[in-house]
XYZ file of C-alpha atoms in Angstrom:
564
model
C 48.282 69.548 -17.184
C 45.586 69.150 -19.830
C 43.040 70.000 -17.108
C 42.234 73.729 -17.232
C 41.372 73.791 -13.532
C 45.025 73.090 -12.678
C 45.990 76.351 -14.378
C 43.333 78.231 -12.402
C 44.679 76.862 -9.123
C 48.261 77.655 -10.083
C 47.438 81.206 -11.178
C 45.406 81.918 -8.044
C 48.165 80.640 -5.751
C 50.742 82.738 -7.605
C 48.606 85.884 -7.597
C 47.550 85.715 -3.963
C 50.622 84.289 -2.230
C 53.626 84.980 -4.482
C 52.760 88.538 -5.560
C 51.937 89.718 -2.035
C 52.766 88.772 1.545
C 49.333 88.893 3.176
C 47.090 85.942 3.862
C 43.970 85.110 1.897
C 41.385 82.580 0.790
C 41.115 80.709 -2.513
C 38.088 78.575 -3.284
C 37.101 76.751 -6.444
C 34.642 74.083 -7.446
C 36.529 71.905 -9.923
C 37.022 68.356 -11.101
C 38.169 66.269 -8.125
C 40.897 64.233 -9.836
C 43.621 66.109 -7.954
C 42.335 64.826 -4.593
C 43.930 61.415 -5.077
C 45.356 61.073 -8.584
C 49.042 60.061 -8.814
C 49.758 62.756 -11.423
C 48.896 65.475 -8.889
C 51.337 64.662 -6.070
C 53.270 67.887 -6.719
C 50.095 69.956 -6.763
C 48.991 68.525 -3.404
C 52.409 69.163 -1.869
C 52.429 72.749 -3.129
C 48.946 73.387 -1.716
C 49.967 71.918 1.640
C 52.962 74.290 1.721
C 51.060 77.430 0.714
C 47.934 77.071 2.897
C 47.430 76.812 6.656
C 44.086 75.021 6.278
C 42.401 73.197 3.398
C 38.708 72.242 3.449
C 37.529 69.699 0.859
C 33.810 69.156 0.229
C 33.635 66.177 -2.115
C 30.417 66.285 -4.155
C 31.106 63.057 -6.064
C 29.296 62.799 -9.385
C 31.448 60.261 -11.203
C 29.198 58.776 -13.878
C 32.021 56.954 -15.686
C 34.110 55.469 -12.884
C 33.805 52.651 -10.396
C 31.525 54.491 -7.933
C 28.699 56.098 -9.870
C 26.937 58.934 -8.003
C 24.696 61.835 -9.119
C 26.442 65.019 -10.224
C 25.414 68.562 -9.236
C 26.212 69.632 -12.810
C 25.167 68.151 -16.128
C 28.560 66.481 -16.556
C 30.016 63.032 -15.950
C 33.178 64.103 -14.100
C 33.219 64.127 -10.268
C 33.657 67.536 -8.637
C 34.681 68.992 -5.289
C 34.582 72.344 -3.526
C 38.024 73.181 -2.124
C 38.691 76.086 0.220
C 42.289 77.026 0.984
C 43.056 79.483 3.807
C 46.248 81.250 4.830
C 46.171 83.591 7.814
C 49.424 85.454 7.245
C 52.948 84.880 5.973
C 54.269 81.713 4.318
C 55.082 78.719 6.530
C 56.186 76.260 3.881
C 57.822 73.824 6.298
C 54.548 72.999 8.048
C 51.890 71.114 6.040
C 48.388 72.509 5.999
C 45.697 70.852 8.062
C 43.401 69.169 5.549
C 39.776 68.404 6.444
C 37.414 66.334 4.324
C 33.641 66.079 3.983
C 31.643 64.000 1.520
C 28.122 65.066 0.503
C 26.050 62.059 -0.577
C 22.469 61.899 -1.807
C 20.295 59.857 -4.130
C 19.943 62.523 -6.825
C 21.098 65.997 -7.862
C 18.237 67.873 -6.191
C 18.751 66.119 -2.844
C 22.481 66.755 -3.010
C 21.947 70.493 -3.621
C 19.468 70.589 -0.730
C 22.059 69.041 1.565
C 24.602 71.617 0.415
C 22.182 74.466 1.149
C 21.731 73.112 4.660
C 25.421 73.027 5.590
C 26.337 75.332 8.450
C 29.527 77.187 9.287
C 32.811 75.415 8.631
C 33.491 74.816 12.325
C 30.143 73.034 12.766
C 30.646 70.372 10.090
C 31.628 66.733 10.696
C 35.043 66.902 9.061
C 37.239 63.820 8.678
C 40.975 64.151 9.201
C 43.449 63.660 6.347
C 47.112 62.647 6.324
C 49.657 65.449 6.706
C 52.263 63.738 4.491
C 53.186 66.179 1.749
C 52.082 64.182 -1.302
C 49.334 62.019 0.198
C 45.785 62.164 -1.214
C 43.253 64.606 0.197
C 41.107 61.677 1.339
C 40.321 60.714 4.948
C 42.223 58.116 6.906
C 39.367 56.942 9.056
C 40.903 53.615 10.052
C 44.470 54.132 11.168
C 45.104 50.390 11.385
C 44.249 49.918 7.716
C 46.818 52.492 6.623
C 49.546 50.798 8.629
C 49.232 47.607 6.570
C 51.447 46.969 3.509
C 50.127 47.951 0.118
C 49.475 45.158 -2.357
C 52.509 46.275 -4.354
C 54.714 46.099 -1.250
C 54.150 42.322 -1.305
C 54.271 41.834 -5.090
C 56.635 44.592 -6.257
C 56.490 44.228 -10.045
C 53.291 45.732 -11.377
C 52.769 46.351 -15.077
C 50.220 47.774 -17.479
C 48.219 45.144 -19.321
C 48.404 44.670 -23.088
C 47.028 47.440 -25.262
C 46.432 46.747 -28.948
C 44.952 50.192 -29.746
C 42.655 48.372 -32.169
C 39.922 45.805 -31.615
C 40.057 43.556 -34.668
C 43.016 41.338 -33.517
C 40.841 40.321 -30.522
C 37.852 38.044 -30.961
C 35.470 35.479 -29.554
C 36.947 32.526 -31.453
C 39.770 31.564 -33.786
C 37.502 31.264 -36.844
C 36.519 34.928 -36.662
C 40.151 36.035 -36.392
C 41.097 33.843 -39.351
C 38.533 35.622 -41.524
C 39.713 39.046 -40.362
C 43.315 38.128 -41.139
C 42.415 36.840 -44.595
C 40.497 40.045 -45.293
C 43.352 42.223 -44.062
C 45.906 40.285 -46.071
C 43.774 40.672 -49.205
C 43.181 44.409 -48.683
C 44.856 46.634 -51.282
C 47.916 48.489 -50.046
C 46.337 51.959 -50.237
C 43.398 50.811 -48.087
C 45.445 48.727 -45.661
C 46.389 51.570 -43.228
C 42.693 52.240 -42.540
C 41.911 48.544 -42.212
C 44.812 48.141 -39.808
C 43.961 51.384 -37.932
C 47.395 52.953 -37.937
C 48.609 54.882 -34.901
C 51.753 56.764 -33.993
C 53.430 53.556 -32.804
C 52.217 51.044 -35.374
C 52.291 51.524 -39.134
C 52.138 48.926 -41.887
C 55.312 50.161 -43.635
C 57.516 49.809 -40.547
C 59.296 46.682 -39.431
C 58.892 45.379 -35.895
C 60.735 42.612 -34.076
C 58.943 39.756 -32.378
C 59.032 39.422 -28.592
C 62.440 37.786 -28.699
C 64.181 40.291 -31.011
C 63.770 38.582 -34.395
C 62.616 40.861 -37.261
C 59.131 40.268 -38.674
C 57.750 40.917 -42.125
C 56.176 44.325 -42.641
C 52.386 44.253 -42.660
C 52.470 46.286 -45.851
C 54.412 43.470 -47.564
C 52.016 40.649 -46.700
C 50.908 38.333 -49.477
C 48.306 35.587 -49.728
C 50.868 32.978 -48.669
C 51.885 34.617 -45.388
C 50.804 32.613 -42.362
C 48.430 33.963 -39.776
C 49.945 34.936 -36.400
C 49.404 32.522 -33.534
C 45.970 32.812 -31.945
C 46.167 32.509 -28.176
C 43.912 32.968 -25.199
C 43.535 36.553 -23.986
C 41.833 37.846 -20.846
C 39.862 40.800 -22.156
C 37.831 41.626 -19.039
C 37.292 40.086 -15.610
C 36.088 36.482 -16.089
C 35.914 37.025 -19.889
C 38.177 34.791 -21.977
C 38.725 35.945 -25.546
C 41.377 34.945 -28.075
C 43.823 37.281 -29.797
C 46.616 37.355 -32.351
C 49.518 37.956 -29.970
C 51.840 39.521 -32.539
C 54.048 42.529 -31.853
C 53.146 44.064 -35.222
C 49.454 44.184 -34.367
C 49.525 45.917 -30.984
C 51.082 49.201 -29.904
C 51.873 48.088 -26.361
C 51.511 44.346 -25.931
C 53.959 44.455 -22.966
C 56.694 41.968 -23.914
C 57.611 41.305 -20.245
C 54.065 39.985 -19.666
C 53.975 38.070 -22.958
C 57.221 36.253 -22.174
C 56.249 35.585 -18.542
C 53.297 33.388 -19.513
C 53.700 29.792 -18.347
C 51.963 26.837 -16.742
C 52.796 27.996 -13.222
C 52.136 31.694 -13.676
C 48.964 33.690 -13.131
C 48.200 37.382 -13.597
C 46.379 39.277 -10.885
C 44.702 42.626 -11.530
C 43.254 45.363 -9.356
C 43.004 49.161 -9.437
C 46.186 50.789 -8.131
C 45.547 54.452 -8.957
C 41.741 54.659 -9.000
C 39.079 54.044 -6.365
C 37.796 50.501 -6.141
C 34.041 50.107 -6.411
C 31.586 47.353 -5.491
C 32.729 43.746 -5.783
C 36.085 42.024 -5.766
C 39.209 44.115 -5.193
C 41.295 41.661 -7.198
C 40.796 39.225 -10.097
C 43.053 36.604 -11.650
C 43.680 34.960 -15.012
C 46.172 32.453 -16.454
C 46.099 34.361 -19.765
C 47.709 37.560 -21.026
C 45.548 40.384 -19.612
C 44.268 43.472 -21.391
C 45.099 46.988 -20.177
C 41.489 47.429 -19.041
C 41.032 43.863 -17.844
C 39.835 44.654 -14.333
C 36.739 46.741 -15.006
C 36.976 48.401 -18.423
C 39.415 51.063 -17.247
C 42.987 50.458 -16.257
C 46.563 51.510 -15.796
C 49.571 49.870 -14.225
C 47.299 47.315 -12.564
C 48.584 43.832 -13.496
C 50.661 41.783 -11.043
C 52.215 38.506 -12.257
C 52.885 35.869 -9.600
C 56.210 34.997 -11.259
C 58.699 37.075 -13.222
C 59.456 34.233 -15.647
C 57.548 31.636 -17.651
C 59.170 28.702 -15.844
C 57.916 29.918 -12.477
C 61.359 30.046 -10.853
C 61.528 33.771 -10.005
C 58.628 34.761 -7.741
C 57.341 38.309 -7.909
C 57.435 38.493 -4.118
C 59.458 41.050 -2.171
C 62.864 39.658 -1.220
C 62.905 38.495 2.395
C 59.111 38.476 2.775
C 58.703 34.692 2.752
C 61.451 34.303 5.377
C 59.938 37.028 7.565
C 56.543 35.323 7.462
C 58.127 31.918 8.038
C 59.874 33.192 11.148
C 56.491 34.151 12.600
C 54.555 31.085 11.366
C 57.191 28.434 12.038
C 57.224 27.330 8.398
C 58.173 29.288 5.291
C 55.199 29.781 2.950
C 55.540 29.396 -0.813
C 54.821 32.219 -3.290
C 51.581 30.394 -4.130
C 50.629 30.373 -0.440
C 51.058 34.143 -0.163
C 49.156 34.737 -3.411
C 46.312 32.480 -2.269
C 46.160 34.176 1.148
C 45.939 37.625 -0.431
C 43.347 36.463 -2.953
C 41.151 35.034 -0.205
C 40.990 38.509 1.363
C 40.718 40.653 -1.784
C 39.057 38.298 -4.256
C 35.647 38.229 -2.561
C 32.963 40.881 -2.089
C 33.555 41.694 1.581
C 36.893 43.531 1.331
C 35.472 46.536 -0.546
C 32.402 46.596 1.728
C 34.489 46.633 4.898
C 37.057 49.198 3.712
C 34.802 51.316 1.485
C 35.858 54.652 2.989
C 39.534 53.736 3.261
C 39.576 52.730 -0.414
C 38.840 56.308 -1.435
C 42.628 56.453 -1.216
C 43.714 54.308 -4.202
C 45.995 51.336 -3.694
C 44.540 48.388 -1.710
C 46.316 47.353 1.482
C 46.617 43.817 2.834
C 46.197 42.755 6.459
C 48.968 40.154 6.796
C 48.107 38.056 9.830
C 50.736 37.152 12.391
C 48.987 33.867 13.161
C 50.232 30.872 11.181
C 47.004 28.883 11.505
C 44.913 31.812 10.278
C 47.299 32.302 7.364
C 46.999 28.620 6.382
C 43.200 28.736 6.657
C 42.972 31.797 4.406
C 45.487 30.373 1.919
C 43.457 27.175 1.569
C 40.313 29.164 0.795
C 42.244 31.400 -1.594
C 43.636 28.433 -3.508
C 40.122 27.225 -4.176
C 39.043 30.702 -5.307
C 41.997 31.078 -7.706
C 41.256 27.613 -9.108
C 37.644 28.686 -9.645
C 38.431 32.077 -11.187
C 40.980 30.596 -13.608
C 38.294 28.195 -14.847
C 40.046 25.244 -13.161
C 43.323 25.858 -15.028
C 45.539 26.794 -12.071
C 45.936 25.622 -8.446
C 44.428 22.223 -9.216
C 45.862 20.632 -6.089
C 43.765 19.416 -3.138
C 41.387 17.530 -5.394
C 39.925 20.592 -7.105
C 39.744 18.819 -10.468
C 40.081 19.893 -14.075
C 36.580 21.268 -14.692
C 34.512 24.159 -13.421
C 31.987 22.824 -10.880
C 28.555 22.523 -12.452
C 26.062 25.000 -11.059
C 22.295 25.374 -11.159
C 22.104 27.184 -14.495
C 21.400 25.036 -17.543
C 20.611 25.539 -21.202
C 16.813 25.614 -21.255
C 16.828 26.233 -24.982
C 20.039 26.413 -26.960
C 20.793 29.512 -29.020
C 20.121 28.786 -32.677
C 23.183 27.988 -34.786
C 21.461 29.430 -37.857
C 23.447 32.500 -39.017
C 20.129 34.278 -39.690
C 19.303 34.060 -35.987
C 22.626 35.144 -34.541
C 21.769 37.003 -31.287
C 21.276 40.736 -31.530
C 20.161 41.285 -27.942
C 19.817 39.688 -24.532
C 17.581 40.208 -21.498
C 16.955 38.979 -17.970
C 13.559 37.962 -16.589
C 13.788 38.235 -12.779
C 10.425 36.557 -12.271
C 11.522 33.416 -14.115
C 15.220 33.760 -13.273
C 16.095 33.289 -16.940
C 18.476 34.986 -19.355
C 17.388 35.101 -22.981
C 20.149 35.301 -25.589
C 18.616 35.716 -29.025
C 16.197 32.801 -29.289
C 17.959 30.811 -26.539
C 17.266 30.707 -22.790
C 19.442 29.921 -19.761
C 18.390 29.422 -16.168
C 17.816 29.415 -13.325
C 19.994 32.506 -12.803
C 19.786 34.364 -9.508
C 19.608 38.182 -9.567
C 22.919 38.254 -7.684
C 24.589 36.418 -10.568
C 22.985 38.642 -13.204
C 24.118 41.775 -11.311
C 27.593 40.452 -10.398
C 29.895 43.458 -10.527
C 33.607 44.291 -10.452
C 33.995 48.037 -9.810
C 31.243 49.024 -12.220
C 31.851 46.239 -14.759
C 28.668 44.139 -14.855
C 30.286 40.838 -15.692
C 27.415 38.897 -17.309
C 26.135 41.865 -19.320
C 29.664 42.717 -20.447
C 30.343 39.121 -21.527
C 27.149 39.012 -23.575
C 27.591 42.513 -25.003
C 30.887 41.586 -26.616
C 29.278 38.570 -28.296
C 26.213 40.187 -29.846
C 25.876 40.677 -33.599
C 26.758 44.334 -33.047
C 29.619 44.187 -30.598
C 29.644 46.461 -27.549
C 32.384 49.068 -27.369
C 33.814 51.313 -30.050
C 34.760 50.357 -33.569
C 38.402 50.614 -34.669
C 38.425 49.276 -38.234
C 36.202 47.908 -41.016
C 37.599 44.520 -39.974
C 35.567 44.794 -36.761
C 32.468 44.199 -38.872
C 33.582 40.601 -39.412
C 31.705 38.904 -36.585
C 31.111 35.231 -35.711
C 28.847 33.703 -38.354
C 26.926 31.485 -35.993
C 26.432 30.908 -32.271
C 28.143 27.617 -31.545
C 27.562 24.938 -28.935
C 30.916 25.895 -27.446
C 29.621 29.433 -26.867
C 26.683 27.955 -24.930
C 29.145 25.972 -22.821
C 31.365 28.999 -22.198
C 28.384 31.052 -21.064
C 27.288 28.321 -18.669
C 30.832 28.088 -17.290
C 30.771 31.833 -16.600
C 27.451 31.536 -14.757
C 28.725 28.546 -12.751
C 31.910 30.377 -11.749
C 29.862 33.333 -10.508
C 27.424 31.023 -8.692
C 30.264 29.269 -6.894
C 31.956 32.578 -6.074
C 28.818 33.871 -4.379
C 28.403 30.557 -2.555
C 31.932 30.972 -1.142
C 31.276 34.528 0.042
C 30.259 33.648 3.654
C 33.471 31.654 4.045
C 35.561 34.435 2.492
C 33.991 37.069 4.739
C 34.554 34.915 7.809
C 38.243 34.549 6.954
C 38.635 38.306 6.434
C 36.889 39.003 9.741
C 39.188 36.588 11.534
C 42.321 38.120 10.006
C 41.336 41.707 10.831
C 40.301 40.788 14.379
C 43.743 39.343 15.135
C 47.242 40.816 15.151
C 48.590 41.861 11.727
C 51.958 43.021 10.453
C 52.468 46.715 9.873
C 54.217 47.595 6.636
C 57.216 48.744 8.676
C 57.537 45.217 10.148
C 58.107 43.593 6.754
C 60.874 43.918 4.144
C 60.369 46.741 1.664
C 60.880 46.144 -2.070
C 64.046 47.477 -3.631
C 63.766 49.620 -6.783
C 65.162 46.860 -9.006
C 62.430 44.482 -7.837
C 59.795 46.861 -9.173
C 61.319 46.860 -12.653
C 60.100 44.487 -15.338
C 62.392 41.531 -16.005
C 64.618 41.551 -19.062
C 64.963 44.311 -21.605
C 61.954 46.578 -22.060
C 61.202 49.048 -24.797
C 61.144 52.760 -24.075
C 57.358 52.747 -24.169
C 57.209 49.962 -21.595
C 59.269 52.049 -19.192
C 57.005 55.088 -19.316
C 55.008 55.687 -16.123
C 51.249 55.271 -16.521
C 50.330 58.402 -14.567
C 46.947 58.990 -16.128
C 45.699 55.408 -15.983
C 45.874 54.633 -19.713
C 42.161 54.697 -20.540
C 41.605 54.162 -24.228
C 38.399 54.860 -26.117
C 37.092 51.337 -25.814
C 37.767 51.264 -22.096
C 35.848 54.495 -21.544
C 32.925 53.168 -23.546
C 32.822 50.036 -21.438
């Protein structure tokens, strides 16, 4: 309701259709978030009840999201022209017929020219839209796709990733976090709230329990003898492993159910459930606690653990699904098999290419094959991809090994360890196929690796940006100014491992695309053929705080996520 255009729509509908009994036309050009956003389900239903016909001309123009396109205005928010028509009296039991048209062009001028050339409404190439009351105003061009189960119909518990609301507890290495903690602990009490970056939900004078209910010392009472919180691995962005002080005092919403579900058998998948997917993988994976914006720098309730517990005894798989698949395949698959199968289809580049138009409706769907051999083939490929994307830490069976496979990229010249030469910038030379980081050079690096993208997040550039002398993203506290003193040999190794993972991922792409083609070409289960999750399966395990139970209707973007 913070969007003014919602008020305009509501007022116009009231004035034209509730204050009089004739028909009429309402048309606005507004932000397009209501076309598919989960917070607008009631608005879409109301419009379907009040109009006979709705015409949507989507002009795009999202310069912040996953699908960047030119805008007809000097703004960064996507817009749409919407025309609602009622011919006479109210017929609220029959949903309006919704028609959809997208106007695409390379720049603003070309887009306006295309608009000028549009003919009468009945001459345009409209796409049909669902007539379900609350469904998005996006086209359903491939009916088969929309019959498949949604990702969250297979893995029912989805959760928002961790959100610190401050950057300084997250870092590139343990040494940097140790210095920030020492500085914070030594900060005078009157200056400590600013150093901490207090928010509504975290203040230094309040007491907070740990993740298991034990009270912790107030941050305002810390002394020089108080130990530093445990520093643990943290998945900050896709393929980007940071470390963080995983302490309930330091983060507003660290998501205790996710923290306590970490274990040797568990992995955390992430996608976009309420926003359009862009170019690249539709799903990523990590063995570490994931950030709210882990997938592409913007996020919401997008994290799916494979297991509901740290021991890996309670799979986050819809009850009855494994048995239903086993009945068709002749052998019951394991939770890991299903996860690997799904990851083979969504973890490559081809899924978003194939279903680009369908994915305008948020919430990826999964073609679950009815053929046991095809399922096994895809699961085998998916296991290898999960092993690769978790940096060889999970799914090590089948001889995958304990190390990331070495790729073509090497350290041509190591980055200087001299603090005076800590990198301030980076660049790519396409002619040489080399990446320069400060005074160091890495190569050969193919353009496809340099440009590797996950829904707008340019993985290599993002990884490097967070490790420059002036960190990318927004500043939250004076403690953010404490940066790594020197570029270490381990940082060289970590950068090479990233490049090798991306190299191997691209090398697997033909095999991944072939598997997806084979699955889609054969018979697949409709969602109605498989067990549906029960409400209790969608709830987080154990006791959650009130904040953990709040629905993430608006996606949960924080300032840093928007900047990314």
